[in-house]
Short mmCIF file of C-alpha atoms in Angstrom, two decimals:
data_model
loop_
_atom_site.label_atom_id
_atom_site.label_comp_id
_atom_site.label_asym_id
_atom_site.label_seq_id
_atom_site.Cartn_x
_atom_site.Cartn_y
_atom_site.Cartn_z
CA UNK A 262 153.46 223.11 110.21
CA UNK A 263 155.69 221.58 112.87
CA UNK A 264 152.81 219.30 113.87
CA UNK A 265 152.57 218.10 110.27
CA UNK A 266 156.29 217.40 110.18
CA UNK A 267 155.98 215.50 113.47
CA UNK A 268 153.13 213.38 112.16
CA UNK A 269 155.08 212.65 108.98
CA UNK A 270 158.16 211.68 110.98
CA UNK A 271 156.19 209.28 113.20
CA UNK A 272 154.42 207.79 110.20
CA UNK A 273 157.67 207.42 108.27
CA UNK A 274 159.51 205.71 111.13
CA UNK A 275 156.58 203.34 111.66
CA UNK A 276 156.64 202.43 107.98
CA UNK A 277 160.38 201.85 108.13
CA UNK A 278 159.98 199.65 111.20
CA UNK A 279 157.16 197.70 109.55
CA UNK A 280 159.23 197.24 106.40
CA UNK A 281 162.24 196.04 108.43
CA UNK A 282 160.05 193.63 110.36
CA UNK A 283 158.58 192.30 107.12
CA UNK A 284 162.05 191.76 105.67
CA UNK A 285 163.15 190.00 108.84
CA UNK A 286 160.06 187.80 108.68
CA UNK A 287 160.77 186.98 105.06
CA UNK A 288 164.35 186.02 106.00
CA UNK A 289 163.12 183.76 108.81
CA UNK A 290 160.61 182.09 106.52
CA UNK A 291 163.29 181.60 103.86
CA UNK A 292 165.56 179.91 106.40
CA UNK A 293 162.70 177.72 107.62
CA UNK A 294 161.84 176.60 104.09
CA UNK A 295 165.49 175.98 103.23
CA UNK A 296 165.88 173.88 106.36
CA UNK A 297 162.75 171.80 105.90
CA UNK A 298 162.20 171.55 102.14
CA UNK A 299 164.42 168.55 101.34
CA UNK A 300 163.06 166.35 104.11
CA UNK A 301 159.54 167.50 103.24
CA UNK A 302 160.13 166.50 99.63
CA UNK A 303 161.26 163.00 100.59
CA UNK A 304 158.34 162.60 103.00
CA UNK A 305 155.88 163.71 100.31
CA UNK A 306 157.62 161.47 97.78
CA UNK A 307 157.26 158.42 100.02
CA UNK A 308 153.60 159.39 100.45
CA UNK A 309 152.75 159.73 96.76
CA UNK A 310 155.55 157.64 95.15
CA UNK A 311 156.28 160.30 92.54
CA UNK A 312 158.95 162.99 92.76
CA UNK A 313 157.37 165.58 90.45
CA UNK A 314 154.06 165.31 92.26
CA UNK A 315 155.93 165.59 95.56
CA UNK A 316 157.71 168.75 94.35
CA UNK A 317 154.35 170.32 93.48
CA UNK A 318 152.91 169.39 96.86
CA UNK A 319 155.88 170.85 98.74
CA UNK A 320 155.70 174.08 96.74
CA UNK A 321 151.95 174.35 97.39
CA UNK A 322 152.53 173.82 101.10
CA UNK A 323 155.21 176.53 101.18
CA UNK A 324 152.97 178.99 99.34
CA UNK A 325 150.01 178.30 101.62
CA UNK A 326 152.14 178.68 104.73
CA UNK A 327 153.56 181.97 103.45
CA UNK A 328 150.10 183.22 102.52
CA UNK A 329 148.23 182.24 105.68
CA UNK A 330 150.62 181.70 108.56
CA UNK A 331 153.68 183.89 107.95
CA UNK A 332 152.69 186.10 110.88
CA UNK A 333 152.49 183.21 113.32
CA UNK A 334 155.42 182.53 115.68
CA UNK A 335 158.23 180.66 113.92
CA UNK A 336 158.05 177.68 116.28
CA UNK A 337 154.48 177.04 115.07
CA UNK A 338 155.59 176.76 111.45
CA UNK A 339 156.83 173.11 111.38
CA UNK A 340 153.54 171.48 112.52
CA UNK A 341 151.50 173.92 110.40
CA UNK A 342 153.65 173.28 107.35
CA UNK A 343 153.40 169.52 107.72
CA UNK A 344 149.68 169.72 108.32
CA UNK A 345 149.29 171.53 105.00
CA UNK A 346 151.60 169.04 103.31
CA UNK A 347 149.81 165.99 104.73
CA UNK A 348 146.46 167.44 103.66
CA UNK A 349 147.93 167.88 100.20
CA UNK A 350 149.09 164.25 100.14
CA UNK A 351 145.66 163.03 101.28
CA UNK A 352 143.92 165.16 98.62
CA UNK A 353 146.32 163.76 96.04
CA UNK A 354 145.37 160.19 97.03
CA UNK A 355 141.66 161.07 96.83
CA UNK A 356 142.12 162.47 93.33
CA UNK A 357 144.13 159.39 92.33
CA UNK A 358 141.39 157.09 93.62
CA UNK A 359 138.78 158.95 91.59
CA UNK A 360 141.07 158.93 88.55
CA UNK A 361 141.74 155.20 88.90
CA UNK A 362 138.01 154.47 89.19
CA UNK A 363 137.40 156.44 86.00
CA UNK A 364 140.27 154.64 84.26
CA UNK A 365 138.91 151.26 85.32
CA UNK A 366 135.51 152.29 84.00
CA UNK A 367 137.13 153.08 80.64
CA UNK A 368 139.04 149.78 80.72
CA UNK A 369 142.46 151.20 81.59
CA UNK A 370 144.64 150.98 84.68
CA UNK A 371 147.07 153.47 86.13
CA UNK A 372 149.88 150.98 85.36
CA UNK A 373 149.42 151.99 81.70
CA UNK A 374 150.82 155.41 82.59
CA UNK A 375 154.10 153.91 83.72
CA UNK A 376 154.12 153.34 87.48
CA UNK A 377 156.63 154.42 90.06
CA UNK A 378 160.13 153.19 89.37
CA UNK A 379 162.27 153.22 92.54
CA UNK A 380 165.47 152.84 90.54
CA UNK A 381 164.67 155.74 88.21
CA UNK A 382 163.58 157.92 91.14
CA UNK A 383 166.55 157.00 93.32
CA UNK A 384 168.67 160.00 94.23
CA UNK A 385 172.18 160.47 92.90
CA UNK A 386 174.75 158.84 95.13
CA UNK A 387 177.61 160.91 96.55
CA UNK A 388 180.51 160.33 98.87
CA UNK A 389 180.15 156.61 99.60
CA UNK A 390 181.66 153.41 98.36
CA UNK A 391 179.52 151.68 95.75
CA UNK A 392 178.77 148.78 98.11
CA UNK A 393 177.61 151.10 100.86
CA UNK A 394 175.55 153.13 98.43
CA UNK A 395 173.91 150.04 97.06
CA UNK A 396 173.21 148.61 100.50
CA UNK A 397 171.73 151.89 101.71
CA UNK A 398 169.64 152.37 98.60
CA UNK A 399 168.27 148.88 98.79
CA UNK A 400 167.51 149.23 102.49
CA UNK A 401 165.85 152.61 101.90
CA UNK A 402 163.84 151.24 98.98
CA UNK A 403 162.53 148.46 101.20
CA UNK A 404 161.76 150.93 103.96
CA UNK A 405 160.00 153.31 101.54
CA UNK A 406 157.84 150.54 100.15
CA UNK A 407 156.96 149.31 103.62
CA UNK A 408 156.15 152.84 104.84
CA UNK A 409 154.07 153.53 101.74
CA UNK A 410 152.00 150.42 102.45
CA UNK A 411 151.12 151.52 105.97
CA UNK A 412 147.64 152.92 106.67
CA UNK A 413 147.60 156.71 106.13
CA UNK A 414 147.59 157.75 109.79
CA UNK A 415 150.35 155.31 110.74
CA UNK A 416 152.44 156.45 107.79
CA UNK A 417 152.02 160.11 108.73
CA UNK A 418 152.82 159.49 112.40
CA UNK A 419 155.92 157.48 111.56
CA UNK A 420 157.30 159.93 108.99
CA UNK A 421 156.64 163.03 111.07
CA UNK A 422 158.07 161.54 114.26
CA UNK A 423 161.02 159.59 112.84
CA UNK A 424 161.98 161.35 109.62
CA UNK A 425 161.10 164.95 110.47
CA UNK A 426 161.73 164.66 114.19
CA UNK A 427 158.56 166.42 115.35
CA UNK A 428 157.59 165.77 118.96
CA UNK A 429 154.26 164.19 119.89
CA UNK A 430 152.51 167.55 120.29
CA UNK A 431 153.83 168.86 116.96
CA UNK A 432 152.88 165.62 115.21
CA UNK A 433 149.39 165.82 116.72
CA UNK A 434 148.99 169.38 115.38
CA UNK A 435 150.31 168.37 111.97
CA UNK A 436 147.97 165.39 111.77
CA UNK A 437 144.99 167.14 113.36
CA UNK A 438 144.54 164.38 115.97
CA UNK A 439 145.10 163.99 119.73
CA UNK A 440 148.51 163.21 121.21
CA UNK A 441 147.22 159.85 122.42
CA UNK A 442 146.19 159.00 118.89
CA UNK A 443 149.67 159.91 117.63
CA UNK A 444 151.29 157.56 120.15
CA UNK A 445 148.97 154.72 119.14
CA UNK A 446 149.49 155.21 115.39
CA UNK A 447 153.23 155.55 115.83
CA UNK A 448 153.58 152.44 117.95
CA UNK A 449 151.54 150.38 115.50
CA UNK A 450 153.58 151.74 112.58
CA UNK A 451 156.91 150.80 114.16
CA UNK A 452 155.75 147.29 114.98
CA UNK A 453 154.24 146.80 111.56
CA UNK A 454 157.42 148.00 109.82
CA UNK A 455 159.69 145.82 111.93
CA UNK A 456 157.49 142.87 111.15
CA UNK A 457 157.50 143.54 107.42
CA UNK A 458 161.20 144.31 107.10
CA UNK A 459 162.36 141.48 109.34
CA UNK A 460 165.25 141.23 111.75
CA UNK A 461 167.89 141.18 109.00
CA UNK A 462 166.87 144.43 107.39
CA UNK A 463 169.83 146.79 107.03
CA UNK B 72 164.35 144.54 124.96
CA UNK B 73 161.53 145.36 122.53
CA UNK B 74 161.86 149.07 123.31
CA UNK B 75 165.59 148.92 122.68
CA UNK B 76 164.97 147.16 119.38
CA UNK B 77 162.35 149.74 118.44
CA UNK B 78 164.79 152.51 119.23
CA UNK B 79 167.52 150.89 117.15
CA UNK B 80 165.09 150.43 114.29
CA UNK B 81 164.05 154.11 114.48
CA UNK B 82 167.67 155.23 114.45
CA UNK B 83 168.43 153.08 111.41
CA UNK B 84 165.37 154.35 109.60
CA UNK B 85 166.26 157.96 110.42
CA UNK B 86 169.86 157.47 109.24
CA UNK B 87 168.73 155.94 105.94
CA UNK B 88 166.21 158.70 105.41
CA UNK B 89 168.79 161.43 106.13
CA UNK B 90 171.16 159.73 103.72
CA UNK B 91 168.53 159.75 100.97
CA UNK B 92 167.90 163.45 101.67
CA UNK B 93 171.62 164.19 101.35
CA UNK B 94 171.73 162.38 98.01
CA UNK B 95 169.06 164.52 96.35
CA UNK B 96 170.30 165.57 92.91
CA UNK B 97 171.05 169.13 91.83
CA UNK B 98 168.04 169.39 89.50
CA UNK B 99 165.67 168.52 92.35
CA UNK B 100 167.37 170.98 94.70
CA UNK B 101 167.02 173.67 92.03
CA UNK B 102 163.31 172.97 91.72
CA UNK B 103 162.93 173.16 95.48
CA UNK B 104 164.71 176.50 95.46
CA UNK B 105 162.36 177.78 92.75
CA UNK B 106 159.37 176.65 94.81
CA UNK B 107 160.73 178.45 97.86
CA UNK B 108 161.22 181.67 95.90
CA UNK B 109 157.65 181.41 94.59
CA UNK B 110 156.39 181.05 98.16
CA UNK B 111 158.39 184.07 99.33
CA UNK B 112 157.07 186.09 96.39
CA UNK B 113 153.60 185.14 97.58
CA UNK B 114 154.50 186.58 100.96
CA UNK B 115 155.21 189.97 99.35
CA UNK B 116 151.96 189.80 97.40
CA UNK B 117 149.88 188.98 100.46
CA UNK B 118 151.63 191.77 102.38
CA UNK B 119 150.67 194.39 99.79
CA UNK B 120 147.16 192.92 99.78
CA UNK B 121 147.11 193.28 103.57
CA UNK B 122 148.19 196.92 103.21
CA UNK B 123 145.27 197.54 100.89
CA UNK B 124 142.90 195.80 103.29
CA UNK B 125 144.29 197.90 106.15
CA UNK B 126 143.44 201.11 104.33
CA UNK B 127 140.14 199.91 102.87
CA UNK B 128 137.99 200.66 105.97
CA UNK B 129 139.36 204.22 106.23
CA UNK B 130 138.73 204.78 102.52
CA UNK B 131 135.22 203.38 102.86
CA UNK B 132 134.48 205.60 105.84
CA UNK B 133 135.73 208.67 104.01
CA UNK B 134 133.55 207.84 101.00
CA UNK B 135 130.52 207.26 103.24
CA UNK B 136 131.14 210.58 105.02
CA UNK B 137 131.36 212.39 101.68
CA UNK B 138 128.08 210.86 100.52
CA UNK B 139 126.43 211.80 103.82
CA UNK B 140 127.59 215.43 103.54
CA UNK B 141 126.31 215.68 99.97
CA UNK B 142 122.96 214.22 100.97
CA UNK B 143 122.58 216.50 104.00
CA UNK B 144 123.33 219.66 102.03
CA UNK B 145 120.80 218.68 99.40
CA UNK B 146 121.08 219.23 95.67
CA UNK B 147 122.90 222.32 94.43
CA UNK B 148 120.61 225.23 93.30
CA UNK B 149 119.90 225.04 89.60
CA UNK B 150 119.20 228.09 87.41
CA UNK B 151 115.65 227.52 86.31
CA UNK B 152 114.24 229.63 83.47
CA UNK B 153 111.95 232.40 84.79
CA UNK B 154 108.76 233.20 83.03
CA UNK B 155 108.16 236.79 82.18
CA UNK B 156 104.69 237.53 83.54
CA UNK B 157 103.61 240.03 80.87
CA UNK B 158 104.78 237.89 77.98
CA UNK B 159 103.05 234.88 79.41
CA UNK B 160 99.80 236.79 79.71
CA UNK B 161 100.04 237.94 76.06
CA UNK B 162 100.71 234.40 74.86
CA UNK B 163 97.77 233.21 76.87
CA UNK B 164 95.52 235.84 75.32
CA UNK B 165 96.59 234.80 71.85
CA UNK B 166 95.82 231.21 72.64
CA UNK B 167 92.34 231.88 73.95
CA UNK B 168 91.55 234.61 71.40
CA UNK B 169 88.94 233.90 68.73
CA UNK B 170 91.38 234.75 65.92
CA UNK B 171 93.93 232.23 66.96
CA UNK B 172 92.30 229.27 65.19
CA UNK B 173 91.83 231.34 62.03
CA UNK B 174 95.51 232.30 62.09
CA UNK B 175 96.59 228.67 62.37
CA UNK B 176 94.32 227.68 59.47
CA UNK B 177 95.82 230.40 57.25
CA UNK B 178 99.40 229.97 58.38
CA UNK B 179 100.75 229.85 54.81
CA UNK B 180 99.13 233.19 54.00
CA UNK B 181 100.63 234.87 57.04
CA UNK B 182 104.00 233.38 56.23
CA UNK B 183 103.82 234.82 52.65
CA UNK B 184 102.69 238.15 54.07
CA UNK B 185 105.67 238.21 56.39
CA UNK B 186 108.10 237.51 53.51
CA UNK B 187 106.43 240.09 51.28
CA UNK B 188 106.70 242.73 54.00
CA UNK B 189 110.37 242.00 54.38
CA UNK B 190 110.98 242.39 50.62
CA UNK B 191 109.18 245.72 50.58
CA UNK B 192 111.29 246.92 53.47
CA UNK B 193 114.47 245.80 51.63
CA UNK B 194 113.47 247.70 48.48
CA UNK B 195 112.76 250.84 50.44
CA UNK B 196 116.11 250.52 52.27
#
């Protein structure tokens, strides 16, 4: 009888510990998502030029990370999360290409659906003078357009390094390429953007 | 000089990006929050699924052990009907007897005879 009680006590404490660990993990993941979600949304939005689509992609990435990698160390989450997100963006572009080909075949273009409107999608301004807001919005619009026109790998390297602040190793994991490749893509992206935007940008 | 310019450009780009992040509207932030909650709910679901998967091998082993025990012990004894030796011999004699075919041919007569005997017995009683 006492042995049974002992076994129950050990089992019960293990369950309690497991439950506490799970709750702690959930809290950590919640904090990670809360910290990263807004930047991730803007990065996805620049990638696909559509906020609603970007919201879906970010949510999918969060769900996949929670489902597959929640047990991994927290410092591995940022590159894993952005890898999932970038894969989502690439898949989205593949689907769009197929869709556009079909539309062209039927004699329509995607412009018929109402293309991306930077003014309509611009975020609400807060806490700045109207002139500053306008200048920043215009500069950001130019930057967004220029970034969106970069080749995929250069765009990913630039956004992950500059906007998200991942280091070279993290960016390499997120992109699924070598660190040398990240450095090359990033360098080309910066030079290309500076060339497009000109010296008087900003 | 070029490196310094690159660095300045990166800082400007980062500042503009951070500014655009800070200016996200409330509706968008609400949608992000909903997405985050959906992801965390998925975490709970996958955890309970993992619990089930953790117990599945033990359950499978227990089921396999039960099947093995049943198979080793063999089927449970079944009460089979026993044949009374004497009765069987009598039936056999009737079957091979010469009168048996005659009885089958005149089955209606024997049936009437049986009923008639019963009526006589009732009247006597």
